[in-house]
């Protein structure tokens, strides 16, 4: 991600583009042509001409664009903006242009609720967010009371889809845990596995618990199961030593990239040579400031998106993203891109119009989300169940020469 970025409290956007882009299965192909740049300053708004007589639909976003998890939020903000640019260029949602307002929550639950209220005051009709799990759960209690449709691109905790108005694009934590064990087992990556996880974090424990329960079914022996907490997350010598002494062939890391970077560096210092496997929380590892990316060589992670994939949709999305934001998109950008196209498909299925209030729109989208299928960056023929969960196949990537490679 960008190493420096002006703090954004509000990015409001309704941009029309001149170029035509081809849709694929309800999803745009993501052409290399993108819309005009959105002005990004506190309180600044940029508006494009509206479709004749159709008004605008206001989509809000919430996530960390400053703070320790800013890599995730910035990617989501950008991926959604790119999709909205494309959709507006092709006539919007049923003729209505999209206005986009993304609020920074710094990964904090209280600030996320404040951001939600700010977006309500702005007139938000649909929420694409939040980015991280704890804020998503906190905002979900509010959105449920308001009957506001909420689609999180990346909130993976179980309770991120607790209420009937909540859906997600990413896999849930338990699904990531079981899928990781299955992938390791089915591909015979290791039989002796050590786990290092954050017992104070809902994301990490959710993945950990399901991984442990599924490991036995895959012929995996858990030879070390070591925890740390948010109060002790910089020195991992004890956990790594136990993993090394256990004879682990692979270390499973259901944690975030910031701690993973430290673990990889400390493993190198102590001469612990093994394989490492993580989930979507490791996405962003290569962008950690001052991190020696050679330490990540051959690290594997379960993720639904690989920027080097050869399909046309991914190649066009990556080219567009690089052109506009000057960097390679990660999974979170892809999740957000797919989220916006899912909102478009469901809105058109439900006959949403700009003059509808948020509650009426939510009633329509709750039903329509279970009836649509989209071909997205993070999965082909994606569908959703009534409990808000996506139905798509898991994928994995390996870091080789500082680049994600599809496995």
PDB file of C-alpha atoms in Angstrom, residues 80-384:
ATOM      1  CA  UNK A  80     -14.751  -0.049  -4.282  1.00  0.00           C
ATOM      2  CA  UNK A  81     -14.013   3.306  -5.893  1.00  0.00           C
ATOM      3  CA  UNK A  82     -12.681   1.594  -9.009  1.00  0.00           C
ATOM      4  CA  UNK A  83     -15.826  -0.515  -9.342  1.00  0.00           C
ATOM      5  CA  UNK A  84     -18.058   2.527  -8.801  1.00  0.00           C
ATOM      6  CA  UNK A  85     -16.192   4.469 -11.491  1.00  0.00           C
ATOM      7  CA  UNK A  86     -16.842   1.645 -13.932  1.00  0.00           C
ATOM      8  CA  UNK A  87     -20.488   1.231 -13.001  1.00  0.00           C
ATOM      9  CA  UNK A  88     -21.201   4.950 -13.265  1.00  0.00           C
ATOM     10  CA  UNK A  89     -19.538   5.011 -16.685  1.00  0.00           C
ATOM     11  CA  UNK A  90     -21.888   2.284 -17.845  1.00  0.00           C
ATOM     12  CA  UNK A  91     -25.096   3.920 -16.690  1.00  0.00           C
ATOM     13  CA  UNK A  92     -25.018   3.286 -12.954  1.00  0.00           C
ATOM     14  CA  UNK A  93     -27.506   1.090 -11.125  1.00  0.00           C
ATOM     15  CA  UNK A  94     -30.696   0.982 -13.138  1.00  0.00           C
ATOM     16  CA  UNK A  95     -29.833   4.404 -14.543  1.00  0.00           C
ATOM     17  CA  UNK A  96     -28.964   5.970 -11.183  1.00  0.00           C
ATOM     18  CA  UNK A  97     -25.422   7.121 -10.530  1.00  0.00           C
ATOM     19  CA  UNK A  98     -23.630   6.068  -7.352  1.00  0.00           C
ATOM     20  CA  UNK A  99     -22.337   8.493  -4.763  1.00  0.00           C
ATOM     21  CA  UNK A 100     -19.598   7.052  -2.548  1.00  0.00           C
ATOM     22  CA  UNK A 101     -18.542   8.231   0.897  1.00  0.00           C
ATOM     23  CA  UNK A 102     -15.838   6.329   2.782  1.00  0.00           C
ATOM     24  CA  UNK A 103     -15.198   7.043   6.466  1.00  0.00           C
ATOM     25  CA  UNK A 104     -12.070   6.198   8.462  1.00  0.00           C
ATOM     26  CA  UNK A 105     -12.642   4.160  11.646  1.00  0.00           C
ATOM     27  CA  UNK A 106      -8.956   3.460  12.405  1.00  0.00           C
ATOM     28  CA  UNK A 107     -10.003  -0.121  13.209  1.00  0.00           C
ATOM     29  CA  UNK A 108     -11.771   1.099  16.364  1.00  0.00           C
ATOM     30  CA  UNK A 109     -15.313   0.038  17.288  1.00  0.00           C
ATOM     31  CA  UNK A 110     -16.417   3.357  18.763  1.00  0.00           C
ATOM     32  CA  UNK A 111     -15.065   5.304  15.815  1.00  0.00           C
ATOM     33  CA  UNK A 112     -16.771   2.861  13.466  1.00  0.00           C
ATOM     34  CA  UNK A 113     -20.160   3.541  15.068  1.00  0.00           C
ATOM     35  CA  UNK A 114     -19.483   7.274  14.860  1.00  0.00           C
ATOM     36  CA  UNK A 115     -18.606   6.844  11.179  1.00  0.00           C
ATOM     37  CA  UNK A 116     -21.851   4.943  10.628  1.00  0.00           C
ATOM     38  CA  UNK A 117     -23.853   7.786  12.161  1.00  0.00           C
ATOM     39  CA  UNK A 118     -21.985  10.288   9.996  1.00  0.00           C
ATOM     40  CA  UNK A 119     -22.933   8.298   6.908  1.00  0.00           C
ATOM     41  CA  UNK A 120     -26.573   8.096   8.018  1.00  0.00           C
ATOM     42  CA  UNK A 121     -26.624  11.886   8.353  1.00  0.00           C
ATOM     43  CA  UNK A 122     -25.181  12.085   4.834  1.00  0.00           C
ATOM     44  CA  UNK A 123     -28.106  10.012   3.543  1.00  0.00           C
ATOM     45  CA  UNK A 124     -26.497   6.603   3.069  1.00  0.00           C
ATOM     46  CA  UNK A 125     -28.837   4.015   1.548  1.00  0.00           C
ATOM     47  CA  UNK A 126     -26.472   1.000   1.477  1.00  0.00           C
ATOM     48  CA  UNK A 127     -23.366   0.215   3.550  1.00  0.00           C
ATOM     49  CA  UNK A 128     -20.312  -1.507   2.054  1.00  0.00           C
ATOM     50  CA  UNK A 129     -18.378  -2.253   5.243  1.00  0.00           C
ATOM     51  CA  UNK A 130     -16.909  -2.419   7.660  1.00  0.00           C
ATOM     52  CA  UNK A 131     -13.464  -3.714   6.768  1.00  0.00           C
ATOM     53  CA  UNK A 132     -12.352  -5.400  10.016  1.00  0.00           C
ATOM     54  CA  UNK A 133     -14.368  -7.715  12.242  1.00  0.00           C
ATOM     55  CA  UNK A 134     -14.771  -5.969  15.601  1.00  0.00           C
ATOM     56  CA  UNK A 135     -15.993  -2.694  14.061  1.00  0.00           C
ATOM     57  CA  UNK A 136     -18.243  -4.701  11.743  1.00  0.00           C
ATOM     58  CA  UNK A 137     -19.899  -6.388  14.710  1.00  0.00           C
ATOM     59  CA  UNK A 138     -20.381  -3.063  16.494  1.00  0.00           C
ATOM     60  CA  UNK A 139     -21.847  -1.384  13.421  1.00  0.00           C
ATOM     61  CA  UNK A 140     -24.020  -4.431  12.726  1.00  0.00           C
ATOM     62  CA  UNK A 141     -26.022  -3.817  15.876  1.00  0.00           C
ATOM     63  CA  UNK A 142     -26.792  -0.316  14.579  1.00  0.00           C
ATOM     64  CA  UNK A 143     -27.497  -1.289  10.976  1.00  0.00           C
ATOM     65  CA  UNK A 144     -29.829  -4.049  12.121  1.00  0.00           C
ATOM     66  CA  UNK A 145     -31.864  -1.610  14.202  1.00  0.00           C
ATOM     67  CA  UNK A 146     -32.082   0.709  11.197  1.00  0.00           C
ATOM     68  CA  UNK A 147     -32.735  -2.097   8.680  1.00  0.00           C
ATOM     69  CA  UNK A 148     -29.776  -0.788   6.652  1.00  0.00           C
ATOM     70  CA  UNK A 149     -28.330  -3.280   4.163  1.00  0.00           C
ATOM     71  CA  UNK A 150     -24.717  -4.089   5.113  1.00  0.00           C
ATOM     72  CA  UNK A 151     -22.289  -6.006   2.916  1.00  0.00           C
ATOM     73  CA  UNK A 152     -18.809  -6.378   4.413  1.00  0.00           C
ATOM     74  CA  UNK A 153     -16.024  -7.181   1.971  1.00  0.00           C
ATOM     75  CA  UNK A 154     -13.692  -8.584   4.611  1.00  0.00           C
ATOM     76  CA  UNK A 155     -15.290  -8.813   8.075  1.00  0.00           C
ATOM     77  CA  UNK A 156     -14.713 -12.495   8.734  1.00  0.00           C
ATOM     78  CA  UNK A 157     -15.837 -13.049  12.342  1.00  0.00           C
ATOM     79  CA  UNK A 158     -18.942 -15.209  12.695  1.00  0.00           C
ATOM     80  CA  UNK A 159     -20.985 -12.354  14.145  1.00  0.00           C
ATOM     81  CA  UNK A 160     -20.304 -10.108  11.150  1.00  0.00           C
ATOM     82  CA  UNK A 161     -23.368 -11.744   9.598  1.00  0.00           C
ATOM     83  CA  UNK A 162     -25.332 -12.115  12.824  1.00  0.00           C
ATOM     84  CA  UNK A 163     -28.368 -10.201  11.567  1.00  0.00           C
ATOM     85  CA  UNK A 164     -30.472 -10.798   8.465  1.00  0.00           C
ATOM     86  CA  UNK A 165     -29.424  -7.460   6.918  1.00  0.00           C
ATOM     87  CA  UNK A 166     -25.742  -8.495   6.926  1.00  0.00           C
ATOM     88  CA  UNK A 167     -23.847 -10.326   4.169  1.00  0.00           C
ATOM     89  CA  UNK A 168     -20.150 -10.795   3.417  1.00  0.00           C
ATOM     90  CA  UNK A 169     -17.857 -11.381   0.416  1.00  0.00           C
ATOM     91  CA  UNK A 170     -14.969 -13.062   2.269  1.00  0.00           C
ATOM     92  CA  UNK A 171     -15.013 -16.421   4.003  1.00  0.00           C
ATOM     93  CA  UNK A 172     -15.886 -16.503   7.701  1.00  0.00           C
ATOM     94  CA  UNK A 173     -13.150 -17.280  10.227  1.00  0.00           C
ATOM     95  CA  UNK A 174     -14.342 -20.868  10.812  1.00  0.00           C
ATOM     96  CA  UNK A 175     -14.531 -21.450   7.073  1.00  0.00           C
ATOM     97  CA  UNK A 176     -10.969 -20.150   6.678  1.00  0.00           C
ATOM     98  CA  UNK A 177      -9.798 -22.450   9.452  1.00  0.00           C
ATOM     99  CA  UNK A 178     -11.370 -25.585   8.050  1.00  0.00           C
ATOM    100  CA  UNK A 179     -10.409 -24.700   4.471  1.00  0.00           C
ATOM    101  CA  UNK A 180      -6.778 -24.146   5.521  1.00  0.00           C
ATOM    102  CA  UNK A 181      -6.601 -27.554   7.192  1.00  0.00           C
ATOM    103  CA  UNK A 182      -8.199 -29.174   4.161  1.00  0.00           C
ATOM    104  CA  UNK A 183      -5.827 -27.425   1.760  1.00  0.00           C
ATOM    105  CA  UNK A 184      -2.749 -28.420   3.755  1.00  0.00           C
ATOM    106  CA  UNK A 185      -3.969 -31.994   4.095  1.00  0.00           C
ATOM    107  CA  UNK A 186      -5.239 -32.537   0.564  1.00  0.00           C
ATOM    108  CA  UNK A 187      -2.083 -31.075  -0.975  1.00  0.00           C
ATOM    109  CA  UNK A 188       0.158 -32.972   1.466  1.00  0.00           C
ATOM    110  CA  UNK A 189       2.016 -29.835   2.515  1.00  0.00           C
ATOM    111  CA  UNK A 190       2.757 -31.227   5.978  1.00  0.00           C
ATOM    112  CA  UNK A 191       1.642 -33.781   8.551  1.00  0.00           C
ATOM    113  CA  UNK A 192       3.257 -32.169  11.620  1.00  0.00           C
ATOM    114  CA  UNK A 193       1.978 -28.637  12.108  1.00  0.00           C
ATOM    115  CA  UNK A 194       2.591 -26.005  14.788  1.00  0.00           C
ATOM    116  CA  UNK A 195       0.150 -23.133  15.314  1.00  0.00           C
ATOM    117  CA  UNK A 196       0.926 -19.629  16.592  1.00  0.00           C
ATOM    118  CA  UNK A 197      -2.146 -17.460  17.146  1.00  0.00           C
ATOM    119  CA  UNK A 198      -3.481 -14.406  18.988  1.00  0.00           C
ATOM    120  CA  UNK A 199      -5.763 -15.645  21.765  1.00  0.00           C
ATOM    121  CA  UNK A 200      -6.984 -12.097  22.437  1.00  0.00           C
ATOM    122  CA  UNK A 201      -8.292 -11.579  18.898  1.00  0.00           C
ATOM    123  CA  UNK A 202     -11.656 -12.830  17.620  1.00  0.00           C
ATOM    124  CA  UNK A 203     -10.344 -13.214  14.059  1.00  0.00           C
ATOM    125  CA  UNK A 204      -7.356 -15.314  15.065  1.00  0.00           C
ATOM    126  CA  UNK A 205      -9.166 -17.515  17.589  1.00  0.00           C
ATOM    127  CA  UNK A 206     -12.052 -18.160  15.214  1.00  0.00           C
ATOM    128  CA  UNK A 207      -9.708 -19.515  12.539  1.00  0.00           C
ATOM    129  CA  UNK A 208      -7.527 -21.335  15.078  1.00  0.00           C
ATOM    130  CA  UNK A 209     -10.359 -23.250  16.713  1.00  0.00           C
ATOM    131  CA  UNK A 210     -11.801 -24.572  13.464  1.00  0.00           C
ATOM    132  CA  UNK A 211      -8.347 -25.412  12.109  1.00  0.00           C
ATOM    133  CA  UNK A 212      -7.585 -27.480  15.195  1.00  0.00           C
ATOM    134  CA  UNK A 213     -10.878 -29.377  14.983  1.00  0.00           C
ATOM    135  CA  UNK A 214     -10.461 -30.111  11.259  1.00  0.00           C
ATOM    136  CA  UNK A 215      -6.750 -31.011  11.358  1.00  0.00           C
ATOM    137  CA  UNK A 216      -7.359 -34.557  12.593  1.00  0.00           C
ATOM    138  CA  UNK A 217      -9.705 -35.240   9.706  1.00  0.00           C
ATOM    139  CA  UNK A 218      -6.877 -34.314   7.321  1.00  0.00           C
ATOM    140  CA  UNK A 219      -4.197 -36.495   8.897  1.00  0.00           C
ATOM    141  CA  UNK A 220      -2.494 -33.482  10.474  1.00  0.00           C
ATOM    142  CA  UNK A 221      -0.837 -33.757  13.886  1.00  0.00           C
ATOM    143  CA  UNK A 222      -0.771 -30.524  15.901  1.00  0.00           C
ATOM    144  CA  UNK A 223       2.678 -30.749  17.490  1.00  0.00           C
ATOM    145  CA  UNK A 224       2.632 -27.288  19.099  1.00  0.00           C
ATOM    146  CA  UNK A 225      -0.244 -24.898  19.787  1.00  0.00           C
ATOM    147  CA  UNK A 226       1.129 -21.577  21.031  1.00  0.00           C
ATOM    148  CA  UNK A 227      -0.737 -18.370  21.829  1.00  0.00           C
ATOM    149  CA  UNK A 228       0.143 -14.725  22.322  1.00  0.00           C
ATOM    150  CA  UNK A 229      -2.002 -11.702  23.180  1.00  0.00           C
ATOM    151  CA  UNK A 230      -2.277  -8.077  22.140  1.00  0.00           C
ATOM    152  CA  UNK A 231      -0.296  -7.164  25.270  1.00  0.00           C
ATOM    153  CA  UNK A 232       2.593  -9.411  24.280  1.00  0.00           C
ATOM    154  CA  UNK A 233       2.834  -9.436  20.503  1.00  0.00           C
ATOM    155  CA  UNK A 234       6.399  -8.425  19.648  1.00  0.00           C
ATOM    156  CA  UNK A 235       8.618 -11.188  21.035  1.00  0.00           C
ATOM    157  CA  UNK A 236       7.760 -14.652  19.724  1.00  0.00           C
ATOM    158  CA  UNK A 237      10.926 -16.473  20.772  1.00  0.00           C
ATOM    159  CA  UNK A 238       9.126 -18.830  23.166  1.00  0.00           C
ATOM    160  CA  UNK A 239       6.438 -19.804  20.651  1.00  0.00           C
ATOM    161  CA  UNK A 240       8.961 -20.287  17.858  1.00  0.00           C
ATOM    162  CA  UNK A 241      11.279 -22.351  20.037  1.00  0.00           C
ATOM    163  CA  UNK A 242       8.444 -24.699  20.984  1.00  0.00           C
ATOM    164  CA  UNK A 243       7.467 -25.019  17.328  1.00  0.00           C
ATOM    165  CA  UNK A 244      11.060 -25.784  16.357  1.00  0.00           C
ATOM    166  CA  UNK A 245      11.536 -28.309  19.169  1.00  0.00           C
ATOM    167  CA  UNK A 246       8.304 -30.056  18.164  1.00  0.00           C
ATOM    168  CA  UNK A 247       9.669 -30.933  14.746  1.00  0.00           C
ATOM    169  CA  UNK A 248       6.965 -28.974  12.948  1.00  0.00           C
ATOM    170  CA  UNK A 249       7.144 -29.228   9.173  1.00  0.00           C
ATOM    171  CA  UNK A 250       4.863 -26.207   8.829  1.00  0.00           C
ATOM    172  CA  UNK A 251       3.755 -23.340  11.081  1.00  0.00           C
ATOM    173  CA  UNK A 252       0.172 -22.166  10.677  1.00  0.00           C
ATOM    174  CA  UNK A 253      -0.258 -18.419  11.325  1.00  0.00           C
ATOM    175  CA  UNK A 254      -3.937 -17.344  11.579  1.00  0.00           C
ATOM    176  CA  UNK A 255      -2.842 -13.795  12.424  1.00  0.00           C
ATOM    177  CA  UNK A 256      -2.341 -10.356  10.886  1.00  0.00           C
ATOM    178  CA  UNK A 257       0.592  -9.342   8.718  1.00  0.00           C
ATOM    179  CA  UNK A 258       2.233  -7.040  11.286  1.00  0.00           C
ATOM    180  CA  UNK A 259       2.850  -9.874  13.759  1.00  0.00           C
ATOM    181  CA  UNK A 260       3.662 -12.311  10.949  1.00  0.00           C
ATOM    182  CA  UNK A 261       6.468 -10.011   9.771  1.00  0.00           C
ATOM    183  CA  UNK A 262       8.034 -10.151  13.236  1.00  0.00           C
ATOM    184  CA  UNK A 263       7.645 -13.932  13.455  1.00  0.00           C
ATOM    185  CA  UNK A 264       9.355 -14.459  10.104  1.00  0.00           C
ATOM    186  CA  UNK A 265      12.249 -12.190  11.086  1.00  0.00           C
ATOM    187  CA  UNK A 266      12.691 -13.882  14.474  1.00  0.00           C
ATOM    188  CA  UNK A 267      12.493 -17.377  12.953  1.00  0.00           C
ATOM    189  CA  UNK A 268      15.303 -16.413  10.604  1.00  0.00           C
ATOM    190  CA  UNK A 269      17.407 -15.069  13.483  1.00  0.00           C
ATOM    191  CA  UNK A 270      17.114 -18.327  15.437  1.00  0.00           C
ATOM    192  CA  UNK A 271      17.776 -20.510  12.399  1.00  0.00           C
ATOM    193  CA  UNK A 272      14.305 -22.059  12.328  1.00  0.00           C
ATOM    194  CA  UNK A 273      13.739 -23.194   8.758  1.00  0.00           C
ATOM    195  CA  UNK A 274      10.211 -24.376   8.097  1.00  0.00           C
ATOM    196  CA  UNK A 275       7.169 -23.599   5.953  1.00  0.00           C
ATOM    197  CA  UNK A 276       4.630 -20.961   6.943  1.00  0.00           C
ATOM    198  CA  UNK A 277       0.940 -20.897   5.991  1.00  0.00           C
ATOM    199  CA  UNK A 278      -1.592 -18.192   6.836  1.00  0.00           C
ATOM    200  CA  UNK A 279      -4.979 -16.786   5.876  1.00  0.00           C
ATOM    201  CA  UNK A 280      -6.195 -13.457   4.523  1.00  0.00           C
ATOM    202  CA  UNK A 281      -4.749 -11.598   7.529  1.00  0.00           C
ATOM    203  CA  UNK A 282      -1.285 -12.139   6.032  1.00  0.00           C
ATOM    204  CA  UNK A 283      -2.283 -10.204   2.925  1.00  0.00           C
ATOM    205  CA  UNK A 284      -0.301  -6.987   3.268  1.00  0.00           C
ATOM    206  CA  UNK A 285       2.870  -8.687   4.516  1.00  0.00           C
ATOM    207  CA  UNK A 286       4.904  -7.534   1.533  1.00  0.00           C
ATOM    208  CA  UNK A 287       3.961  -3.923   2.198  1.00  0.00           C
ATOM    209  CA  UNK A 288       5.100  -3.725   5.814  1.00  0.00           C
ATOM    210  CA  UNK A 289       7.468  -0.776   6.161  1.00  0.00           C
ATOM    211  CA  UNK A 290      11.139  -1.798   6.438  1.00  0.00           C
ATOM    212  CA  UNK A 291      10.256  -5.494   6.109  1.00  0.00           C
ATOM    213  CA  UNK A 292      12.804  -7.643   4.273  1.00  0.00           C
ATOM    214  CA  UNK A 293      10.538  -9.328   1.733  1.00  0.00           C
ATOM    215  CA  UNK A 294      13.034 -12.148   1.203  1.00  0.00           C
ATOM    216  CA  UNK A 295      11.911 -13.420   4.617  1.00  0.00           C
ATOM    217  CA  UNK A 296       8.487 -14.102   3.088  1.00  0.00           C
ATOM    218  CA  UNK A 297       9.843 -16.327   0.342  1.00  0.00           C
ATOM    219  CA  UNK A 298       7.596 -19.400  -0.079  1.00  0.00           C
ATOM    220  CA  UNK A 299       5.115 -18.228   2.566  1.00  0.00           C
ATOM    221  CA  UNK A 300       1.668 -19.546   1.630  1.00  0.00           C
ATOM    222  CA  UNK A 301      -1.717 -18.055   2.389  1.00  0.00           C
ATOM    223  CA  UNK A 302      -5.310 -18.948   1.756  1.00  0.00           C
ATOM    224  CA  UNK A 303      -6.811 -16.154  -0.276  1.00  0.00           C
ATOM    225  CA  UNK A 304      -9.473 -15.917  -2.980  1.00  0.00           C
ATOM    226  CA  UNK A 305      -7.417 -13.531  -5.117  1.00  0.00           C
ATOM    227  CA  UNK A 306      -4.022 -13.676  -6.826  1.00  0.00           C
ATOM    228  CA  UNK A 307      -2.901 -10.627  -8.773  1.00  0.00           C
ATOM    229  CA  UNK A 308      -0.895 -12.786 -11.178  1.00  0.00           C
ATOM    230  CA  UNK A 309      -3.888 -14.921 -12.224  1.00  0.00           C
ATOM    231  CA  UNK A 310      -4.193 -15.178 -15.992  1.00  0.00           C
ATOM    232  CA  UNK A 311      -7.945 -14.769 -16.411  1.00  0.00           C
ATOM    233  CA  UNK A 312      -9.081 -11.675 -18.281  1.00  0.00           C
ATOM    234  CA  UNK A 313     -11.092 -10.214 -15.410  1.00  0.00           C
ATOM    235  CA  UNK A 314      -8.138 -10.261 -13.004  1.00  0.00           C
ATOM    236  CA  UNK A 315      -5.650  -8.951 -15.547  1.00  0.00           C
ATOM    237  CA  UNK A 316      -7.854  -5.998 -16.432  1.00  0.00           C
ATOM    238  CA  UNK A 317      -8.598  -5.216 -12.801  1.00  0.00           C
ATOM    239  CA  UNK A 318      -4.914  -5.298 -11.868  1.00  0.00           C
ATOM    240  CA  UNK A 319      -3.996  -3.074 -14.825  1.00  0.00           C
ATOM    241  CA  UNK A 320      -6.718  -0.556 -13.921  1.00  0.00           C
ATOM    242  CA  UNK A 321      -5.760  -0.555 -10.244  1.00  0.00           C
ATOM    243  CA  UNK A 322      -2.054  -0.095 -10.948  1.00  0.00           C
ATOM    244  CA  UNK A 323      -2.777   2.735 -13.353  1.00  0.00           C
ATOM    245  CA  UNK A 324      -4.964   4.613 -10.891  1.00  0.00           C
ATOM    246  CA  UNK A 325      -3.337   3.863  -7.521  1.00  0.00           C
ATOM    247  CA  UNK A 326       0.258   3.050  -8.568  1.00  0.00           C
ATOM    248  CA  UNK A 327       0.400  -0.277  -6.738  1.00  0.00           C
ATOM    249  CA  UNK A 328      -0.650  -3.909  -7.061  1.00  0.00           C
ATOM    250  CA  UNK A 329      -4.089  -4.669  -5.562  1.00  0.00           C
ATOM    251  CA  UNK A 330      -4.417  -7.168  -2.743  1.00  0.00           C
ATOM    252  CA  UNK A 331      -7.289  -9.424  -1.758  1.00  0.00           C
ATOM    253  CA  UNK A 332      -9.060  -6.671   0.154  1.00  0.00           C
ATOM    254  CA  UNK A 333      -9.247  -4.471  -2.930  1.00  0.00           C
ATOM    255  CA  UNK A 334     -10.670  -7.420  -4.868  1.00  0.00           C
ATOM    256  CA  UNK A 335     -13.201  -8.180  -2.123  1.00  0.00           C
ATOM    257  CA  UNK A 336     -14.436  -4.588  -2.228  1.00  0.00           C
ATOM    258  CA  UNK A 337     -14.620  -4.561  -6.018  1.00  0.00           C
ATOM    259  CA  UNK A 338     -16.756  -7.688  -5.937  1.00  0.00           C
ATOM    260  CA  UNK A 339     -18.874  -6.240  -3.111  1.00  0.00           C
ATOM    261  CA  UNK A 340     -19.854  -3.226  -5.191  1.00  0.00           C
ATOM    262  CA  UNK A 341     -20.768  -5.388  -8.168  1.00  0.00           C
ATOM    263  CA  UNK A 342     -22.811  -7.642  -5.896  1.00  0.00           C
ATOM    264  CA  UNK A 343     -24.697  -4.577  -4.642  1.00  0.00           C
ATOM    265  CA  UNK A 344     -25.321  -3.526  -8.244  1.00  0.00           C
ATOM    266  CA  UNK A 345     -26.563  -6.978  -9.270  1.00  0.00           C
ATOM    267  CA  UNK A 346     -28.811  -7.348  -6.224  1.00  0.00           C
ATOM    268  CA  UNK A 347     -30.138  -3.798  -6.560  1.00  0.00           C
ATOM    269  CA  UNK A 348     -31.106  -4.356 -10.171  1.00  0.00           C
ATOM    270  CA  UNK A 349     -32.641  -7.726  -9.301  1.00  0.00           C
ATOM    271  CA  UNK A 350     -34.711  -6.044  -6.579  1.00  0.00           C
ATOM    272  CA  UNK A 351     -35.646  -3.050  -8.736  1.00  0.00           C
ATOM    273  CA  UNK A 352     -33.992  -0.544  -6.402  1.00  0.00           C
ATOM    274  CA  UNK A 353     -34.445   3.109  -7.330  1.00  0.00           C
ATOM    275  CA  UNK A 354     -32.765   6.218  -5.980  1.00  0.00           C
ATOM    276  CA  UNK A 355     -35.927   7.552  -4.336  1.00  0.00           C
ATOM    277  CA  UNK A 356     -36.317   4.522  -2.043  1.00  0.00           C
ATOM    278  CA  UNK A 357     -35.377   4.878   1.606  1.00  0.00           C
ATOM    279  CA  UNK A 358     -32.672   2.693   3.143  1.00  0.00           C
ATOM    280  CA  UNK A 359     -35.099   0.317   4.868  1.00  0.00           C
ATOM    281  CA  UNK A 360     -37.084  -0.363   1.694  1.00  0.00           C
ATOM    282  CA  UNK A 361     -33.854  -0.977  -0.198  1.00  0.00           C
ATOM    283  CA  UNK A 362     -32.662  -3.334   2.534  1.00  0.00           C
ATOM    284  CA  UNK A 363     -35.830  -5.411   2.334  1.00  0.00           C
ATOM    285  CA  UNK A 364     -35.306  -5.832  -1.394  1.00  0.00           C
ATOM    286  CA  UNK A 365     -31.595  -6.616  -1.180  1.00  0.00           C
ATOM    287  CA  UNK A 366     -31.952  -9.238   1.555  1.00  0.00           C
ATOM    288  CA  UNK A 367     -34.010 -11.358  -0.825  1.00  0.00           C
ATOM    289  CA  UNK A 368     -32.158 -10.466  -4.020  1.00  0.00           C
ATOM    290  CA  UNK A 369     -28.739 -11.411  -2.616  1.00  0.00           C
ATOM    291  CA  UNK A 370     -29.873 -15.029  -2.409  1.00  0.00           C
ATOM    292  CA  UNK A 371     -30.997 -14.962  -6.040  1.00  0.00           C
ATOM    293  CA  UNK A 372     -27.965 -13.499  -7.840  1.00  0.00           C
ATOM    294  CA  UNK A 373     -24.823 -15.148  -9.177  1.00  0.00           C
ATOM    295  CA  UNK A 374     -21.747 -13.147 -10.156  1.00  0.00           C
ATOM    296  CA  UNK A 375     -18.403 -13.987 -11.693  1.00  0.00           C
ATOM    297  CA  UNK A 376     -16.006 -11.996  -9.571  1.00  0.00           C
ATOM    298  CA  UNK A 377     -12.349 -11.524  -8.857  1.00  0.00           C
ATOM    299  CA  UNK A 378     -12.638 -13.629  -5.698  1.00  0.00           C
ATOM    300  CA  UNK A 379     -14.715 -16.445  -7.127  1.00  0.00           C
ATOM    301  CA  UNK A 380     -16.615 -17.694 -10.135  1.00  0.00           C
ATOM    302  CA  UNK A 381     -20.354 -18.233  -9.912  1.00  0.00           C
ATOM    303  CA  UNK A 382     -20.497 -16.664  -6.455  1.00  0.00           C
ATOM    304  CA  UNK A 383     -23.784 -17.049  -4.646  1.00  0.00           C
ATOM    305  CA  UNK A 384     -25.001 -16.135  -1.180  1.00  0.00           C
TER     306      UNK A 384
END
